[in-house]
Amino acid sequence: MIKGKAYKLPARLGEGLKTIAEITDDNLKIYGGEDGVTSMLKMGNLNSYTEHLYNALLTSVKIVTGTTMDDMLIINRKHSIIKIRSAAIYILYKHTLLSKIEISRRFKLDHSTISHHLDIMSDKDLHIYNRKASQMLMLIEQEFLKNAVNGGYTL
């Protein structure tokens, strides 16, 4: 993930969205690249598409794990919920334009906790030391990408 690439986008895309310095190719891919984001900005539907992606993620988490957003919001230290919450946070940050602060607001967590979840799930050796978490992340991500594209949203 290369951050801060020379994208031809406004420095601020909107409230709760990443700055241009935080954007990666992975973020833009699901939006149709720079042209897709520019088009959505012009049409005024970037926020609604981002909301669609957020809902697609919640649907994907529920399909794969049976866990709802309410379950993820309960502050507990149950390992299975923490892994699911970490995967959801990672996928949102990787594939959407939502900022860490916005993700922290939605999950009712401190933004430093969001950074911790991102560090855990982005570890290239996750599949070695936590195979179960790695497999769950992969399944949720696959379901999310399917739901995001086939979720009935039209630009």
PDB file of C-alpha atoms in Angstrom:
ATOM      1  CA  MET A   1       0.000   0.000   0.000  1.00  0.00           C
ATOM      2  CA  ILE A   2       1.571   3.239  -1.138  1.00  0.00           C
ATOM      3  CA  LYS A   3       0.095   6.219   0.648  1.00  0.00           C
ATOM      4  CA  GLY A   4       0.219   9.782  -0.585  1.00  0.00           C
ATOM      5  CA  LYS A   5       0.639   8.915  -4.265  1.00  0.00           C
ATOM      6  CA  ALA A   6       0.080  11.894  -6.561  1.00  0.00           C
ATOM      7  CA  TYR A   7      -3.667  11.504  -7.050  1.00  0.00           C
ATOM      8  CA  LYS A   8      -5.518  14.303  -8.804  1.00  0.00           C
ATOM      9  CA  LEU A   9      -8.183  14.590  -6.135  1.00  0.00           C
ATOM     10  CA  PRO A  10      -9.091  17.361  -3.695  1.00  0.00           C
ATOM     11  CA  ALA A  11      -6.967  17.400  -0.524  1.00  0.00           C
ATOM     12  CA  ARG A  12     -10.142  16.814   1.549  1.00  0.00           C
ATOM     13  CA  LEU A  13     -12.854  14.600   0.114  1.00  0.00           C
ATOM     14  CA  GLY A  14     -15.376  15.298   2.852  1.00  0.00           C
ATOM     15  CA  GLU A  15     -16.230  14.897   6.509  1.00  0.00           C
ATOM     16  CA  GLY A  16     -15.183  11.512   7.864  1.00  0.00           C
ATOM     17  CA  LEU A  17     -13.168  10.617   4.755  1.00  0.00           C
ATOM     18  CA  LYS A  18      -9.424  10.205   4.337  1.00  0.00           C
ATOM     19  CA  THR A  19      -7.158  13.023   3.259  1.00  0.00           C
ATOM     20  CA  ILE A  20      -5.355  12.623  -0.026  1.00  0.00           C
ATOM     21  CA  ALA A  21      -2.170  11.718   1.892  1.00  0.00           C
ATOM     22  CA  GLU A  22      -3.932   8.675   3.402  1.00  0.00           C
ATOM     23  CA  ILE A  23      -5.424   7.287   0.190  1.00  0.00           C
ATOM     24  CA  THR A  24      -4.053   4.114  -1.413  1.00  0.00           C
ATOM     25  CA  ASP A  25      -4.754   2.294  -4.673  1.00  0.00           C
ATOM     26  CA  ASP A  26      -6.717  -0.307  -2.672  1.00  0.00           C
ATOM     27  CA  ASN A  27      -9.032   2.461  -1.417  1.00  0.00           C
ATOM     28  CA  LEU A  28      -9.698   3.769  -4.894  1.00  0.00           C
ATOM     29  CA  LYS A  29     -10.176   0.412  -6.628  1.00  0.00           C
ATOM     30  CA  ILE A  30     -13.666  -0.212  -5.262  1.00  0.00           C
ATOM     31  CA  TYR A  31     -14.707   3.346  -6.183  1.00  0.00           C
ATOM     32  CA  GLY A  32     -13.656   2.931  -9.811  1.00  0.00           C
ATOM     33  CA  GLY A  33     -10.275   4.618  -9.400  1.00  0.00           C
ATOM     34  CA  GLU A  34      -9.580   8.329  -9.394  1.00  0.00           C
ATOM     35  CA  ASP A  35     -12.083   8.908 -12.183  1.00  0.00           C
ATOM     36  CA  GLY A  36     -14.801   7.144 -10.208  1.00  0.00           C
ATOM     37  CA  VAL A  37     -14.140   9.243  -7.099  1.00  0.00           C
ATOM     38  CA  THR A  38     -14.025  12.448  -9.164  1.00  0.00           C
ATOM     39  CA  SER A  39     -17.323  11.523 -10.829  1.00  0.00           C
ATOM     40  CA  MET A  40     -18.964  10.729  -7.465  1.00  0.00           C
ATOM     41  CA  LEU A  41     -17.738  14.038  -6.050  1.00  0.00           C
ATOM     42  CA  LYS A  42     -19.253  15.901  -9.002  1.00  0.00           C
ATOM     43  CA  MET A  43     -22.550  14.011  -8.716  1.00  0.00           C
ATOM     44  CA  GLY A  44     -22.598  14.378  -4.934  1.00  0.00           C
ATOM     45  CA  ASN A  45     -22.899  10.667  -4.167  1.00  0.00           C
ATOM     46  CA  LEU A  46     -19.460   9.824  -2.767  1.00  0.00           C
ATOM     47  CA  ASN A  47     -20.818   9.723   0.793  1.00  0.00           C
ATOM     48  CA  SER A  48     -23.805   7.564  -0.134  1.00  0.00           C
ATOM     49  CA  TYR A  49     -21.564   5.084  -1.962  1.00  0.00           C
ATOM     50  CA  THR A  50     -19.220   4.987   1.032  1.00  0.00           C
ATOM     51  CA  GLU A  51     -22.250   4.300   3.236  1.00  0.00           C
ATOM     52  CA  HIS A  52     -23.234   1.493   0.840  1.00  0.00           C
ATOM     53  CA  LEU A  53     -19.752  -0.012   1.298  1.00  0.00           C
ATOM     54  CA  TYR A  54     -20.056   0.249   5.088  1.00  0.00           C
ATOM     55  CA  ASN A  55     -23.401  -1.575   4.976  1.00  0.00           C
ATOM     56  CA  ALA A  56     -21.963  -4.164   2.571  1.00  0.00           C
ATOM     57  CA  LEU A  57     -19.253  -4.856   5.134  1.00  0.00           C
ATOM     58  CA  LEU A  58     -21.774  -5.281   7.963  1.00  0.00           C
ATOM     59  CA  THR A  59     -23.767  -7.678   5.776  1.00  0.00           C
ATOM     60  CA  SER A  60     -20.603  -9.627   4.935  1.00  0.00           C
ATOM     61  CA  VAL A  61     -19.588  -9.935   8.590  1.00  0.00           C
ATOM     62  CA  LYS A  62     -23.073 -11.226   9.440  1.00  0.00           C
ATOM     63  CA  ILE A  63     -23.062 -13.746   6.559  1.00  0.00           C
ATOM     64  CA  VAL A  64     -19.599 -15.127   7.349  1.00  0.00           C
ATOM     65  CA  THR A  65     -19.600 -15.032  11.160  1.00  0.00           C
ATOM     66  CA  GLY A  66     -23.197 -14.476  12.274  1.00  0.00           C
ATOM     67  CA  THR A  67     -22.015 -11.378  14.144  1.00  0.00           C
ATOM     68  CA  THR A  68     -23.983  -8.122  14.011  1.00  0.00           C
ATOM     69  CA  MET A  69     -22.754  -4.566  14.465  1.00  0.00           C
ATOM     70  CA  ASP A  70     -24.445  -4.552  17.874  1.00  0.00           C
ATOM     71  CA  ASP A  71     -22.333  -7.587  18.815  1.00  0.00           C
ATOM     72  CA  MET A  72     -19.171  -5.800  17.665  1.00  0.00           C
ATOM     73  CA  LEU A  73     -20.084  -2.637  19.580  1.00  0.00           C
ATOM     74  CA  ILE A  74     -20.348  -4.431  22.902  1.00  0.00           C
ATOM     75  CA  ILE A  75     -17.125  -3.665  24.680  1.00  0.00           C
ATOM     76  CA  ASN A  76     -15.906  -7.056  25.740  1.00  0.00           C
ATOM     77  CA  ARG A  77     -12.667  -8.906  25.571  1.00  0.00           C
ATOM     78  CA  LYS A  78     -14.076 -12.089  24.081  1.00  0.00           C
ATOM     79  CA  HIS A  79     -11.380 -13.153  21.639  1.00  0.00           C
ATOM     80  CA  SER A  80     -13.743 -14.220  18.849  1.00  0.00           C
ATOM     81  CA  ILE A  81     -15.518 -10.830  18.826  1.00  0.00           C
ATOM     82  CA  ILE A  82     -12.209  -8.957  18.912  1.00  0.00           C
ATOM     83  CA  LYS A  83     -10.969 -10.882  15.853  1.00  0.00           C
ATOM     84  CA  ILE A  84     -14.190 -10.159  13.963  1.00  0.00           C
ATOM     85  CA  ARG A  85     -14.092  -6.481  14.954  1.00  0.00           C
ATOM     86  CA  SER A  86     -10.425  -6.278  13.896  1.00  0.00           C
ATOM     87  CA  ALA A  87     -11.217  -7.826  10.508  1.00  0.00           C
ATOM     88  CA  ALA A  88     -14.134  -5.444   9.933  1.00  0.00           C
ATOM     89  CA  ILE A  89     -12.016  -2.413  10.835  1.00  0.00           C
ATOM     90  CA  TYR A  90      -9.171  -3.562   8.600  1.00  0.00           C
ATOM     91  CA  ILE A  91     -11.437  -4.161   5.602  1.00  0.00           C
ATOM     92  CA  LEU A  92     -13.161  -0.789   6.026  1.00  0.00           C
ATOM     93  CA  TYR A  93      -9.856   1.031   6.209  1.00  0.00           C
ATOM     94  CA  LYS A  94      -8.290  -0.932   3.344  1.00  0.00           C
ATOM     95  CA  HIS A  95     -11.163  -0.724   0.885  1.00  0.00           C
ATOM     96  CA  THR A  96     -13.034   2.482   1.675  1.00  0.00           C
ATOM     97  CA  LEU A  97     -12.262   6.162   2.016  1.00  0.00           C
ATOM     98  CA  LEU A  98     -13.401   6.227   5.657  1.00  0.00           C
ATOM     99  CA  SER A  99     -10.809   7.832   7.935  1.00  0.00           C
ATOM    100  CA  LYS A 100      -9.510   6.207  11.117  1.00  0.00           C
ATOM    101  CA  ILE A 101     -11.392   8.812  13.133  1.00  0.00           C
ATOM    102  CA  GLU A 102     -14.670   8.017  11.355  1.00  0.00           C
ATOM    103  CA  ILE A 103     -14.142   4.278  11.783  1.00  0.00           C
ATOM    104  CA  SER A 104     -13.403   4.835  15.476  1.00  0.00           C
ATOM    105  CA  ARG A 105     -16.629   6.841  15.791  1.00  0.00           C
ATOM    106  CA  ARG A 106     -18.676   4.081  14.162  1.00  0.00           C
ATOM    107  CA  PHE A 107     -17.136   1.353  16.326  1.00  0.00           C
ATOM    108  CA  LYS A 108     -17.156   3.544  19.448  1.00  0.00           C
ATOM    109  CA  LEU A 109     -13.430   3.037  19.966  1.00  0.00           C
ATOM    110  CA  ASP A 110     -10.484   5.383  20.425  1.00  0.00           C
ATOM    111  CA  HIS A 111      -8.636   6.025  17.148  1.00  0.00           C
ATOM    112  CA  SER A 112      -5.432   4.603  18.659  1.00  0.00           C
ATOM    113  CA  THR A 113      -7.335   1.343  19.199  1.00  0.00           C
ATOM    114  CA  ILE A 114      -8.243   1.434  15.498  1.00  0.00           C
ATOM    115  CA  SER A 115      -4.538   1.744  14.673  1.00  0.00           C
ATOM    116  CA  HIS A 116      -3.834  -1.273  16.882  1.00  0.00           C
ATOM    117  CA  HIS A 117      -6.497  -3.364  15.083  1.00  0.00           C
ATOM    118  CA  LEU A 118      -5.021  -2.310  11.725  1.00  0.00           C
ATOM    119  CA  ASP A 119      -1.507  -3.275  12.805  1.00  0.00           C
ATOM    120  CA  ILE A 120      -2.659  -6.736  13.888  1.00  0.00           C
ATOM    121  CA  MET A 121      -4.663  -7.528  10.762  1.00  0.00           C
ATOM    122  CA  SER A 122      -2.143  -6.079   8.288  1.00  0.00           C
ATOM    123  CA  ASP A 123       0.726  -8.186   9.644  1.00  0.00           C
ATOM    124  CA  LYS A 124       2.100 -10.159   6.709  1.00  0.00           C
ATOM    125  CA  ASP A 125       2.705 -13.120   9.029  1.00  0.00           C
ATOM    126  CA  LEU A 126      -0.876 -13.246  10.361  1.00  0.00           C
ATOM    127  CA  HIS A 127      -1.511 -16.480   8.429  1.00  0.00           C
ATOM    128  CA  ILE A 128       1.419 -18.114  10.255  1.00  0.00           C
ATOM    129  CA  TYR A 129       0.690 -17.228  13.875  1.00  0.00           C
ATOM    130  CA  ASN A 130      -3.089 -16.916  13.714  1.00  0.00           C
ATOM    131  CA  ARG A 131      -4.411 -19.057  10.889  1.00  0.00           C
ATOM    132  CA  LYS A 132      -8.018 -18.831  12.109  1.00  0.00           C
ATOM    133  CA  ALA A 133      -8.013 -15.008  12.101  1.00  0.00           C
ATOM    134  CA  SER A 134      -6.308 -14.969   8.705  1.00  0.00           C
ATOM    135  CA  GLN A 135      -8.910 -17.319   7.187  1.00  0.00           C
ATOM    136  CA  MET A 136     -11.789 -15.360   8.697  1.00  0.00           C
ATOM    137  CA  LEU A 137     -10.342 -12.102   7.343  1.00  0.00           C
ATOM    138  CA  MET A 138     -10.037 -13.632   3.884  1.00  0.00           C
ATOM    139  CA  LEU A 139     -13.631 -14.953   3.927  1.00  0.00           C
ATOM    140  CA  ILE A 140     -15.118 -11.656   5.135  1.00  0.00           C
ATOM    141  CA  GLU A 141     -13.066  -9.700   2.592  1.00  0.00           C
ATOM    142  CA  GLN A 142     -14.194 -11.951  -0.272  1.00  0.00           C
ATOM    143  CA  GLU A 143     -17.829 -11.643   0.793  1.00  0.00           C
ATOM    144  CA  PHE A 144     -17.444  -7.878   1.182  1.00  0.00           C
ATOM    145  CA  LEU A 145     -16.006  -7.433  -2.308  1.00  0.00           C
ATOM    146  CA  LYS A 146     -18.852  -9.532  -3.729  1.00  0.00           C
ATOM    147  CA  ASN A 147     -21.495  -7.541  -1.793  1.00  0.00           C
ATOM    148  CA  ALA A 148     -19.899  -4.195  -2.569  1.00  0.00           C
ATOM    149  CA  VAL A 149     -19.969  -4.825  -6.304  1.00  0.00           C
ATOM    150  CA  ASN A 150     -23.206  -6.801  -6.520  1.00  0.00           C
ATOM    151  CA  GLY A 151     -25.044  -4.997  -3.760  1.00  0.00           C
ATOM    152  CA  GLY A 152     -27.529  -3.250  -5.991  1.00  0.00           C
ATOM    153  CA  TYR A 153     -25.898   0.173  -5.802  1.00  0.00           C
ATOM    154  CA  THR A 154     -25.936   2.121  -9.018  1.00  0.00           C
ATOM    155  CA  LEU A 155     -24.050   5.310  -9.641  1.00  0.00           C
TER     156      LEU A 155
END
